[in-house]
Amino acid sequence: MLSLLLLLLLTFVSKPLTIHHQLLPEERRLLDSIAWPETPRLPVPISLKTTSDPAHSTFTILPVRLEALIQIRDFQGRPKHFGGDLVIARLHDRTLGAGVAGRVVDHLNGSYTAVFPLLWEGRAQVEVTLVHPSEAISVLHRLTMEQPNRLSYFSLFRSGSVSETVACNECLPPTQPLCNYTDLHTGEPWFCYKPKNLSCDTRITHFRGTHKADTHSGFLLASNLTFPLWQTIHFFCKLIYFRPSGTTQTISTSQMFVFIFLSGQPEVKSSTVKPEPAGYYYQGAWRALGGATVHQFNNPSAISQCLTDKVVHMYGDSTIRQWFEYLNSVLPDLKEFNLHSAKRTGPFMSVDMARNILVKYRPHAPPLSWTVIPANELHYVANELDGIVGGSRTVVVLSVWAHFGSYPIEVYLRRLLSIRRAVLRLLDRAPDTLVVIRTANLRALTLGIALTNSDWYTLQQDRALRAVFKGLNVHLVDAWDMVLAHHLPHEIHPRPPIIKNMIDVLLSYICPQEKA
Ligand SMILES: *[C@@H]1O[C@H](CO)[C@@H](O)[C@H](O)[C@H]1NC(C)=O
Ligand SMILES: *[C@@H]1O[C@H](CO)[C@@H](O)[C@H](O)[C@H]1NC(C)=O
Ligand SMILES: *[C@@H]1O[C@H](CO)[C@@H](O)[C@H](O)[C@H]1NC(C)=O
Ligand SMILES: *[C@@H]1O[C@H](CO)[C@@H](O)[C@H](O)[C@H]1NC(C)=O
């Protein structure tokens, strides 16, 4: 009952993107971009027997085009007859430092095709991972609809010696009087229950509740499941070999490894279904496919030279703060100014006086799942962008995704659309401004993370973000592909070799002429 109320409320506050009103063509396009195949109905009990099982599933490599044909089977070994599993794939080789994300096509009948471009000569291993069985997608979908507030947020209010902590969120059941912190410029909603003895003006901090309590009902639901919500095992690995001009040969060394000698030049085969991946790794360095050439900025002087006379504004979650920290760690002349900000929250600012470089970081507004952030530091990215003059010396870097996973996608879309409008205003008044957006990436899943920020939620966000910024003069750093293609584990904060490659992509946008 409470969750139904929350849902209704959320539908109310998440206007105009609710499904209950006539969708504008733009809204329809955005929602279509995240459409997912139908998955098993809930709450009909789903048994382990009929759930997608990586151990029984198989794939076959079709040597002519490099495609892996994947057949998902259930725990009894019977082929599945519907789609909706979250399957990811990559082609890689550790010794060559090479890797590329595969494009997975869901045939909606239990089979999937992963398509890989052949971008290097030599050995490669195909790796296919079932992240979530389609049955788990049903559960994740249900969780979002029934418990959009499953992460709890709070604020401390204080005046003189009186203080009080109350619950806050995007929407709250109006069982008590509310403080309405809806942002007047962007229209972004945020509410807290009104403290008993204090006014709404006395809000001091924002913070997230403890994790276990947050997802209590999610854990209950998950404990009722008779199948694994997510899989961390790669269900297959097969080794293949490309040779420019050899005879076609298949050598089966074991059930797991198949060597295929391709005849003819390795070439990129077109796939009708998906565009090419954003790029690939070779010798550990990211090479873009299409768009700007990525250069290597391997020493501090090359980076400093590129950033000379620039102001770099970074806005968003900790995945962009990581870039700020990276620049500080590799540039000895970039000195962080002590703003006495709380650790990890910011804002932060670094300066290289001699080269006139200014790099700034500021978090986005709620929802933010950090320890404690002063309420006065909760600035919406769109409003910050409206405060920038812009121009050829201004670089804007955005990353807004990691804190939105537990909400219905409409909440995220609304935030992105407000940022999009501000980006359009910025590029209109200062067309030379460079705007770079870091996309979402895969992460390590635990039960708690899967319930609130599963890769499936992130994939929806990633698609939504691409749809929202499509056609604008903004550049993407494709974190999704860069993490998927790399041999390092999936982590919310990718490890330094991946960050180094992301920074190379960023700097290549800023300084396209820079010599390799
Ligand atoms: C599933 O659909 C694909 C694409 O239409 C087709 O090639 C394949 O044979 C189908 N598989 C089954 C088991 O029907
Ligand atoms: C909160 O404030 C906004 C902006 O003033 C207003 O549009 C909205 O109706 C208010 N919401 C509630 C539930 O009071
Ligand atoms: C509010 O003030 C009253 C009277 O001083 C006190 O009894 C009560 O405990 C206070 N409530 C809270 C939530 O602090
Ligand atoms: C778990 O299963 C029990 C018994 O079938 C049911 O009563 C309960 O509502 C379920 N809990 C959730 C969170 O679905």
Coordinates of C-alpha atoms and ligand atoms in Angstrom, one line a residue:
M1 CA 0.0 0.0 0.0
L2 CA 2.8 2.4 1.0
S3 CA 4.7 1.5 -2.1
L4 CA 1.7 2.1 -4.3
L5 CA 1.4 5.5 -2.7
L6 CA 5.0 6.2 -3.4
L7 CA 4.6 5.1 -6.9
L8 CA 1.6 7.4 -7.4
L9 CA 3.5 10.2 -5.8
L10 CA 6.5 9.6 -7.9
T11 CA 4.4 9.6 -11.0
F12 CA 3.0 12.9 -9.8
V13 CA 6.3 14.6 -9.2
S14 CA 8.1 13.1 -12.1
K15 CA 6.0 15.0 -14.6
P16 CA 6.2 15.6 -17.5
L17 CA 7.7 12.2 -18.2
T18 CA 5.1 10.0 -16.7
I19 CA 3.6 7.3 -18.8
H20 CA 0.2 8.6 -17.8
H21 CA 0.2 11.7 -20.0
Q22 CA 0.4 12.0 -23.7
L23 CA 4.0 11.5 -24.6
L24 CA 5.7 14.1 -26.7
P25 CA 7.6 12.6 -29.7
E26 CA 10.9 13.5 -27.9
E27 CA 9.8 11.7 -24.8
R28 CA 8.7 8.7 -26.8
R29 CA 12.1 8.6 -28.5
L30 CA 13.9 8.7 -25.2
L31 CA 11.8 5.9 -23.6
D32 CA 12.1 3.8 -26.8
S33 CA 15.9 4.1 -26.4
I34 CA 15.7 2.1 -23.2
A35 CA 13.0 -0.4 -24.2
W36 CA 13.8 -3.9 -22.9
P37 CA 12.3 -7.2 -24.1
E38 CA 9.5 -8.7 -22.0
T39 CA 10.7 -10.8 -19.1
P40 CA 8.8 -13.3 -17.0
R41 CA 5.8 -12.1 -15.2
L42 CA 6.0 -11.5 -11.4
P43 CA 4.9 -12.3 -8.8
V44 CA 4.2 -15.7 -10.3
P45 CA 6.9 -17.8 -8.5
I46 CA 9.9 -18.4 -10.7
S47 CA 11.7 -21.6 -10.1
L48 CA 15.4 -22.3 -10.4
K49 CA 14.7 -25.0 -12.9
T50 CA 13.4 -22.6 -15.5
T51 CA 15.9 -19.7 -14.9
S52 CA 18.7 -18.9 -17.3
D53 CA 21.8 -20.8 -16.3
P54 CA 25.2 -20.0 -17.7
A55 CA 26.5 -23.5 -17.0
H56 CA 24.0 -25.0 -19.4
S57 CA 24.2 -22.2 -22.0
T58 CA 26.5 -22.5 -25.0
F59 CA 27.9 -20.4 -27.7
T60 CA 29.3 -21.2 -31.2
I61 CA 31.7 -19.0 -33.1
L62 CA 30.8 -18.3 -36.7
P63 CA 34.2 -17.8 -38.3
V64 CA 33.2 -15.9 -41.4
R65 CA 31.9 -12.8 -39.6
L66 CA 33.2 -12.9 -36.1
E67 CA 30.0 -13.6 -34.4
A68 CA 29.3 -15.7 -31.3
L69 CA 25.9 -17.3 -31.4
I70 CA 24.7 -17.7 -27.8
Q71 CA 22.0 -20.1 -26.7
I72 CA 20.7 -19.6 -23.2
R73 CA 19.5 -22.6 -21.4
D74 CA 17.8 -23.0 -18.0
F75 CA 19.1 -25.0 -15.0
Q76 CA 17.7 -28.2 -16.4
G77 CA 19.5 -27.6 -19.7
R78 CA 16.4 -26.8 -21.8
P79 CA 16.7 -23.9 -24.3
K80 CA 15.1 -20.7 -23.3
H81 CA 12.4 -19.4 -25.7
F82 CA 12.4 -15.8 -24.8
G83 CA 14.9 -13.0 -24.5
G84 CA 15.6 -10.2 -22.0
D85 CA 18.7 -11.7 -20.3
L86 CA 21.5 -9.2 -19.8
V87 CA 24.4 -10.6 -21.8
I88 CA 27.7 -8.8 -22.3
A89 CA 30.6 -9.9 -24.5
R90 CA 34.1 -8.9 -25.3
L91 CA 37.0 -10.1 -27.5
H92 CA 40.4 -9.6 -25.9
D93 CA 44.0 -10.8 -25.6
R94 CA 46.1 -10.0 -22.5
T95 CA 49.5 -10.4 -24.2
L96 CA 48.6 -7.9 -26.9
G97 CA 46.9 -5.6 -24.4
A98 CA 43.9 -5.7 -26.8
G99 CA 40.2 -5.7 -26.2
V100 CA 37.0 -4.7 -27.8
A101 CA 33.4 -4.8 -26.6
G102 CA 31.0 -7.0 -28.5
R103 CA 27.6 -5.8 -29.6
V104 CA 25.0 -8.2 -28.3
V105 CA 21.8 -8.7 -30.3
D106 CA 18.8 -10.3 -28.5
H107 CA 16.8 -12.5 -30.9
L108 CA 14.0 -12.7 -28.3
N109 CA 13.9 -16.5 -28.6
G110 CA 16.6 -17.5 -26.1
S111 CA 19.4 -16.9 -28.5
Y112 CA 21.7 -13.9 -28.8
T113 CA 24.4 -12.9 -31.2
A114 CA 27.6 -11.1 -30.1
V115 CA 29.2 -9.3 -33.0
F116 CA 32.9 -8.3 -32.9
P117 CA 34.9 -6.2 -35.3
L118 CA 38.3 -7.8 -36.1
L119 CA 40.7 -5.0 -35.3
W120 CA 44.0 -6.7 -34.7
E121 CA 45.9 -9.7 -36.0
G122 CA 46.6 -12.5 -33.8
R123 CA 45.2 -14.3 -30.9
A124 CA 41.9 -13.3 -29.2
Q125 CA 39.6 -14.8 -26.6
V126 CA 35.8 -14.4 -26.8
E127 CA 34.3 -13.9 -23.4
V128 CA 30.5 -13.9 -22.9
T129 CA 29.0 -13.1 -19.5
L130 CA 25.4 -13.5 -18.4
V131 CA 25.1 -10.6 -15.9
H132 CA 21.4 -11.1 -15.1
P133 CA 19.0 -13.8 -16.2
S134 CA 15.8 -12.4 -17.6
E135 CA 14.0 -13.5 -14.4
A136 CA 16.2 -11.2 -12.4
I137 CA 15.4 -8.3 -14.7
S138 CA 11.7 -8.8 -13.8
V139 CA 12.7 -8.6 -10.1
L140 CA 14.8 -5.4 -10.7
H141 CA 12.0 -3.9 -12.7
R142 CA 9.5 -4.6 -10.0
L143 CA 11.8 -3.2 -7.3
T144 CA 12.0 0.1 -9.1
M145 CA 8.3 0.4 -9.6
E146 CA 7.4 -0.7 -6.1
Q147 CA 10.2 0.8 -4.1
P148 CA 11.5 3.9 -5.8
N149 CA 12.6 5.2 -2.4
R150 CA 14.5 2.1 -1.4
L151 CA 17.6 4.2 -0.7
S152 CA 16.9 6.5 2.2
Y153 CA 18.3 10.0 2.5
F154 CA 18.3 12.3 5.5
S155 CA 19.1 15.9 6.5
L156 CA 20.2 17.4 9.7
F157 CA 18.4 20.6 10.7
R158 CA 20.0 22.8 13.3
S159 CA 19.4 26.2 14.8
G160 CA 21.2 27.3 18.0
S161 CA 21.2 24.3 20.3
V162 CA 18.1 22.6 18.7
S163 CA 18.8 20.0 16.1
E164 CA 16.8 17.3 14.4
T165 CA 17.3 14.7 11.6
V166 CA 14.5 13.9 9.2
A167 CA 14.0 11.8 6.1
C168 CA 14.3 13.4 2.6
N169 CA 13.8 12.1 -0.9
E170 CA 12.6 12.9 -4.5
C171 CA 9.1 12.2 -3.3
L172 CA 7.8 11.5 0.2
P173 CA 4.3 10.2 1.3
P174 CA 2.7 13.4 2.7
T175 CA 2.0 11.8 6.1
Q176 CA 3.5 14.8 7.8
P177 CA 4.2 18.4 6.7
L178 CA 6.9 18.7 4.1
C179 CA 9.7 21.1 3.3
N180 CA 9.8 21.6 -0.4
Y181 CA 13.3 22.1 -1.8
T182 CA 12.2 21.9 -5.5
D183 CA 14.7 23.9 -7.5
L184 CA 13.0 26.9 -9.0
H185 CA 15.2 27.1 -12.1
T186 CA 15.4 23.5 -13.1
G187 CA 12.1 22.3 -11.5
E188 CA 14.0 19.4 -9.9
P189 CA 12.0 18.1 -6.9
W190 CA 13.5 17.3 -3.5
F191 CA 11.6 17.1 -0.2
C192 CA 12.3 16.6 3.5
Y193 CA 9.8 16.1 6.3
K194 CA 9.5 19.3 8.2
P195 CA 11.4 19.2 11.5
K196 CA 9.0 19.4 14.5
N197 CA 10.7 22.4 16.1
L198 CA 12.7 24.0 13.3
S199 CA 12.0 25.8 10.1
C200 CA 12.7 24.6 6.6
D201 CA 15.5 27.2 6.4
T202 CA 17.7 25.4 8.9
R203 CA 18.7 22.5 6.8
I204 CA 22.5 21.9 7.3
T205 CA 23.5 18.6 5.7
H206 CA 22.4 15.9 3.3
F207 CA 23.4 12.2 3.7
R208 CA 22.3 8.7 2.9
G209 CA 21.0 6.1 5.3
T210 CA 22.8 2.9 6.1
H211 CA 22.9 0.4 3.3
K212 CA 21.2 -2.6 4.9
A213 CA 18.2 -0.6 6.2
D214 CA 17.9 1.1 2.8
T215 CA 17.3 -2.0 0.8
H216 CA 15.7 -4.1 3.6
S217 CA 12.6 -4.9 1.5
G218 CA 14.8 -5.5 -1.5
F219 CA 16.9 -8.0 0.5
L220 CA 13.7 -9.7 1.7
L221 CA 12.5 -10.0 -1.9
A222 CA 15.9 -11.3 -3.0
S223 CA 16.0 -13.9 -0.1
N224 CA 12.7 -15.3 -1.5
L225 CA 14.1 -15.9 -4.9
T226 CA 15.0 -19.4 -5.9
F227 CA 17.5 -18.3 -8.5
P228 CA 20.6 -16.2 -8.5
L229 CA 19.8 -12.5 -9.1
W230 CA 23.1 -12.0 -10.8
Q231 CA 26.1 -14.0 -12.0
T232 CA 29.6 -12.9 -11.7
I233 CA 31.0 -15.9 -13.6
H234 CA 31.9 -15.6 -17.3
F235 CA 30.0 -18.4 -18.8
F236 CA 32.3 -19.1 -21.7
C237 CA 35.7 -18.4 -22.9
K238 CA 36.9 -19.5 -26.3
L239 CA 40.3 -18.9 -27.9
I240 CA 40.4 -18.0 -31.6
Y241 CA 43.2 -17.0 -33.8
F242 CA 43.1 -14.6 -36.8
R243 CA 45.7 -15.0 -39.4
P244 CA 45.8 -12.7 -42.5
S245 CA 46.1 -15.5 -45.1
G246 CA 45.8 -19.0 -43.8
T247 CA 43.7 -22.0 -44.6
T248 CA 40.5 -22.1 -42.8
Q249 CA 40.9 -24.6 -40.0
T250 CA 39.2 -25.4 -36.8
I251 CA 41.2 -27.2 -34.1
S252 CA 39.3 -28.3 -31.1
T253 CA 41.7 -28.7 -28.3
S254 CA 39.2 -29.2 -25.6
Q255 CA 35.6 -28.5 -25.1
M256 CA 36.4 -25.0 -24.0
F257 CA 39.0 -23.9 -26.5
V258 CA 38.6 -23.7 -30.2
F259 CA 41.2 -22.3 -32.6
I260 CA 40.0 -20.9 -35.8
F261 CA 42.3 -19.8 -38.6
L262 CA 40.6 -17.3 -40.7
S263 CA 41.4 -17.0 -44.4
G264 CA 41.8 -13.6 -45.9
Q265 CA 42.5 -10.2 -44.3
P266 CA 40.9 -9.6 -41.0
E267 CA 38.4 -6.9 -41.7
V268 CA 35.6 -5.1 -39.9
K269 CA 32.3 -6.7 -41.0
S270 CA 29.3 -4.5 -40.9
S271 CA 26.6 -5.3 -38.5
T272 CA 23.1 -4.2 -39.5
V273 CA 22.0 -4.1 -35.9
K274 CA 24.4 -2.0 -33.9
P275 CA 26.9 0.7 -34.7
E276 CA 30.5 -0.1 -34.1
P277 CA 32.0 0.0 -30.6
A278 CA 33.4 3.4 -29.6
G279 CA 36.9 2.0 -29.8
Y280 CA 39.3 -0.7 -28.7
Y281 CA 42.5 -1.3 -26.8
Y282 CA 45.7 -2.2 -28.5
Q283 CA 48.9 -2.5 -26.5
G284 CA 46.9 -1.1 -23.6
A285 CA 46.1 2.1 -25.4
W286 CA 42.6 3.2 -26.4
R287 CA 42.0 3.8 -30.1
A288 CA 38.8 5.5 -31.1
L289 CA 36.8 4.1 -34.0
G290 CA 35.5 7.1 -35.8
G291 CA 35.7 10.6 -34.3
A292 CA 38.8 12.2 -32.9
T293 CA 42.1 10.3 -33.0
V294 CA 43.2 9.5 -29.5
H295 CA 46.7 10.6 -28.6
Q296 CA 48.9 9.4 -25.8
F297 CA 49.6 12.0 -23.1
N298 CA 52.3 10.0 -21.3
N299 CA 54.1 12.7 -19.4
P300 CA 53.1 15.7 -17.3
S301 CA 54.5 18.3 -19.6
A302 CA 52.4 17.1 -22.5
I303 CA 49.3 17.2 -20.3
S304 CA 50.2 20.6 -18.9
Q305 CA 50.9 22.0 -22.3
C306 CA 47.5 20.9 -23.5
L307 CA 45.7 22.4 -20.5
T308 CA 47.7 25.7 -20.6
D309 CA 45.3 28.8 -20.4
K310 CA 42.3 26.5 -19.8
V311 CA 39.6 26.4 -17.2
V312 CA 38.3 22.8 -16.7
H313 CA 34.9 22.6 -14.9
M314 CA 34.1 19.1 -13.7
Y315 CA 30.6 18.4 -12.5
G316 CA 29.0 15.2 -11.3
D317 CA 29.5 12.1 -9.2
S318 CA 32.7 10.5 -7.9
T319 CA 33.4 9.0 -11.3
I320 CA 34.4 12.4 -12.5
R321 CA 36.0 13.4 -9.3
Q322 CA 38.3 10.5 -10.1
W323 CA 39.5 12.4 -13.1
F324 CA 40.2 15.5 -11.0
E325 CA 42.2 13.4 -8.6
Y326 CA 44.0 11.8 -11.5
L327 CA 45.2 15.1 -12.9
N328 CA 46.3 16.2 -9.5
S329 CA 48.3 13.1 -9.0
V330 CA 50.1 13.2 -12.4
L331 CA 50.7 17.0 -12.7
P332 CA 53.3 18.1 -10.1
D333 CA 52.7 21.8 -10.9
L334 CA 48.9 21.5 -10.5
K335 CA 48.4 22.5 -6.8
E336 CA 45.2 21.8 -5.0
F337 CA 43.9 24.9 -3.3
N338 CA 42.7 24.1 0.2
L339 CA 39.0 25.1 0.2
H340 CA 38.5 23.2 3.5
S341 CA 35.8 21.1 1.8
A342 CA 34.7 17.8 3.4
K343 CA 36.8 14.9 2.2
R344 CA 35.4 13.3 -1.0
T345 CA 32.5 15.7 -1.4
G346 CA 34.1 18.9 -2.6
P347 CA 34.0 21.4 -4.2
F348 CA 37.7 21.1 -5.1
M349 CA 39.9 23.4 -7.1
S350 CA 43.5 23.1 -8.4
V351 CA 45.7 25.7 -10.0
D352 CA 48.9 25.8 -12.0
M353 CA 49.7 29.5 -11.7
A354 CA 52.6 29.5 -14.2
R355 CA 50.6 28.0 -17.0
N356 CA 47.3 29.6 -16.0
I357 CA 45.4 26.3 -15.6
L358 CA 42.4 26.0 -13.4
V359 CA 40.7 22.7 -12.7
K360 CA 37.5 22.6 -10.6
Y361 CA 35.2 19.9 -9.4
R362 CA 31.8 20.1 -7.9
P363 CA 29.3 17.4 -7.1
H364 CA 25.8 17.3 -8.5
A365 CA 22.7 17.9 -6.4
P366 CA 20.6 15.2 -4.7
P367 CA 20.3 12.2 -4.9
L368 CA 23.9 11.9 -3.7
S369 CA 24.8 8.8 -1.7
W370 CA 27.8 10.1 0.1
T371 CA 28.4 10.3 3.8
V372 CA 27.6 13.8 4.6
I373 CA 27.5 16.9 2.4
P374 CA 26.6 20.4 3.5
A375 CA 23.2 21.4 2.1
N376 CA 24.6 24.6 0.7
E377 CA 26.9 22.6 -1.6
L378 CA 23.9 20.9 -3.3
H379 CA 24.1 22.7 -6.7
Y380 CA 22.3 21.4 -9.7
V381 CA 24.6 21.0 -12.7
A382 CA 22.2 22.9 -15.0
N383 CA 22.3 26.0 -12.7
E384 CA 26.1 25.8 -12.6
L385 CA 26.3 25.7 -16.4
D386 CA 24.1 28.8 -16.5
G387 CA 26.7 30.5 -14.4
I388 CA 29.5 29.9 -16.9
V389 CA 30.5 32.4 -19.6
G390 CA 32.1 29.8 -21.7
G391 CA 34.4 30.2 -24.7
S392 CA 37.4 28.5 -26.3
R393 CA 39.3 28.3 -23.0
T394 CA 36.5 26.7 -21.2
V395 CA 36.1 22.9 -20.9
V396 CA 33.1 21.4 -19.2
V397 CA 33.2 17.8 -18.2
L398 CA 30.1 16.0 -16.9
S399 CA 29.4 12.7 -15.3
V400 CA 25.9 12.2 -13.8
W401 CA 24.7 8.6 -13.4
A402 CA 25.9 6.6 -10.4
H403 CA 23.4 7.9 -7.9
F404 CA 20.2 7.4 -10.0
G405 CA 20.1 3.6 -10.4
S406 CA 17.4 3.0 -7.8
Y407 CA 14.9 5.5 -9.2
P408 CA 12.6 5.0 -12.2
I409 CA 14.4 6.1 -15.4
E410 CA 12.1 9.1 -15.6
V411 CA 13.9 10.7 -12.7
Y412 CA 17.2 10.3 -14.5
L413 CA 15.8 11.5 -17.8
R414 CA 14.3 14.6 -16.2
R415 CA 17.8 15.4 -14.7
L416 CA 19.5 14.9 -18.0
L417 CA 17.0 17.0 -19.9
S418 CA 17.6 19.9 -17.5
I419 CA 21.3 19.6 -18.1
R420 CA 20.7 19.3 -21.9
R421 CA 18.8 22.6 -21.9
A422 CA 21.6 24.3 -20.0
V423 CA 24.2 22.8 -22.4
L424 CA 22.2 24.2 -25.3
R425 CA 22.1 27.6 -23.7
L426 CA 25.9 27.5 -23.1
L427 CA 26.7 26.4 -26.6
D428 CA 24.4 29.0 -28.0
R429 CA 26.1 31.9 -26.1
A430 CA 29.6 30.5 -26.4
P431 CA 29.8 27.9 -29.3
D432 CA 33.6 27.4 -28.7
T433 CA 33.0 25.8 -25.3
L434 CA 34.1 22.2 -25.2
V435 CA 31.6 19.9 -23.5
V436 CA 32.6 16.4 -22.7
I437 CA 30.4 13.8 -21.1
R438 CA 31.6 10.7 -19.4
T439 CA 29.1 7.8 -19.8
A440 CA 28.2 5.2 -17.2
N441 CA 30.2 2.0 -16.7
L442 CA 29.8 -1.5 -15.5
R443 CA 30.6 -2.2 -11.9
A444 CA 31.3 -5.0 -9.4
L445 CA 28.0 -6.4 -8.2
T446 CA 27.1 -7.5 -4.7
L447 CA 23.6 -8.3 -3.6
G448 CA 23.1 -4.8 -2.2
I449 CA 24.6 -3.1 -5.3
A450 CA 22.5 -5.4 -7.6
L451 CA 19.3 -4.3 -5.9
T452 CA 20.0 -0.6 -6.2
N453 CA 22.6 0.0 -8.9
S454 CA 22.7 -3.2 -11.0
D455 CA 24.4 -3.1 -14.4
W456 CA 21.0 -3.4 -15.9
Y457 CA 19.9 -0.1 -14.3
T458 CA 23.2 1.4 -15.5
L459 CA 22.7 0.1 -19.0
Q460 CA 19.3 1.9 -19.1
Q461 CA 21.0 5.1 -18.0
D462 CA 23.7 4.7 -20.5
R463 CA 21.2 4.4 -23.3
A464 CA 19.1 7.2 -22.0
L465 CA 22.2 9.5 -21.8
R466 CA 23.2 8.8 -25.4
A467 CA 19.6 9.4 -26.6
V468 CA 19.4 12.7 -24.7
F469 CA 22.6 14.2 -26.0
K470 CA 22.4 12.7 -29.5
G471 CA 22.9 15.4 -32.1
L472 CA 24.4 18.0 -29.8
N473 CA 27.9 19.4 -30.2
V474 CA 29.1 17.4 -27.1
H475 CA 31.8 14.7 -27.0
L476 CA 31.4 11.4 -25.2
V477 CA 34.0 9.5 -23.3
D478 CA 32.6 6.0 -23.7
A479 CA 33.3 4.6 -20.2
W480 CA 30.9 1.7 -20.8
D481 CA 33.0 0.4 -23.7
M482 CA 36.3 1.3 -22.1
V483 CA 35.6 -0.7 -19.0
L484 CA 33.9 -3.6 -20.9
A485 CA 36.8 -3.9 -23.3
H486 CA 39.5 -3.8 -20.7
H487 CA 40.9 -6.9 -18.9
L488 CA 40.7 -5.2 -15.5
P489 CA 37.7 -6.0 -13.3
H490 CA 34.5 -4.0 -13.6
E491 CA 34.5 -1.4 -10.9
I492 CA 32.5 1.8 -10.2
H493 CA 35.8 3.6 -10.1
P494 CA 37.8 2.0 -12.8
R495 CA 41.5 1.4 -12.1
P496 CA 44.3 3.8 -13.1
P497 CA 45.2 2.3 -16.5
I498 CA 41.6 2.8 -17.6
I499 CA 41.4 6.3 -16.2
K500 CA 44.7 7.1 -17.9
N501 CA 43.0 6.1 -21.2
M502 CA 39.9 8.2 -20.4
I503 CA 42.1 11.2 -19.7
D504 CA 43.9 10.6 -23.0
V505 CA 40.5 10.7 -24.8
L506 CA 39.5 13.9 -22.9
L507 CA 42.8 15.6 -23.7
S508 CA 42.5 14.5 -27.3
Y509 CA 39.2 16.5 -27.5
I510 CA 40.9 19.5 -25.9
C511 CA 44.0 19.4 -28.0
P512 CA 43.3 17.5 -31.2
Q513 CA 46.5 18.7 -32.8
E514 CA 48.7 17.3 -30.1
K515 CA 51.5 15.1 -31.4
A516 CA 51.4 11.5 -30.3
Ligands
LIG1 C1 16.1 -17.3 -33.0 O1 16.1 -16.1 -33.8 C2 17.2 -16.0 -34.7 C3 17.1 -14.7 -35.5 O2 15.8 -14.6 -36.0 C4 17.3 -17.3 -35.6 O3 18.4 -17.1 -36.4 C5 17.4 -18.5 -34.7 O4 17.4 -19.7 -35.6 C6 16.3 -18.6 -33.8 N1 16.5 -19.7 -32.8 C7 15.5 -20.5 -32.5 C8 15.9 -21.6 -31.6 O5 14.4 -20.4 -33.0
LIG2 C1 7.0 22.4 -4.4 O1 7.5 23.6 -5.0 C2 7.4 23.7 -6.4 C3 8.0 25.0 -6.8 O2 7.5 26.1 -6.0 C4 5.9 23.6 -6.7 O3 5.8 23.7 -8.1 C5 5.4 22.3 -6.3 O4 4.0 22.2 -6.5 C6 5.6 22.1 -4.8 N1 5.2 20.7 -4.4 C7 4.6 20.4 -3.3 C8 4.2 19.0 -3.1 O5 4.3 21.3 -2.5
LIG3 C1 10.3 19.9 20.3 O1 10.3 20.8 21.4 C2 9.5 20.3 22.4 C3 9.3 21.3 23.5 O2 10.6 21.9 23.8 C4 10.2 19.0 23.0 O3 9.4 18.5 24.0 C5 10.3 18.0 21.8 O4 11.0 16.9 22.3 C6 11.0 18.6 20.6 N1 10.9 17.7 19.5 C7 11.9 17.3 18.8 C8 11.7 16.3 17.7 O5 13.0 17.7 19.0
LIG4 C1 8.5 -13.9 0.5 O1 7.7 -15.0 0.5 C2 6.7 -15.1 1.6 C3 6.1 -16.5 1.5 O2 5.8 -16.8 0.2 C4 5.7 -14.0 1.3 O3 4.7 -14.0 2.3 C5 6.4 -12.6 1.3 O4 5.5 -11.6 1.0 C6 7.6 -12.6 0.3 N1 8.3 -11.4 0.5 C7 8.6 -10.6 -0.5 C8 9.4 -9.4 -0.2 O5 8.2 -10.8 -1.7

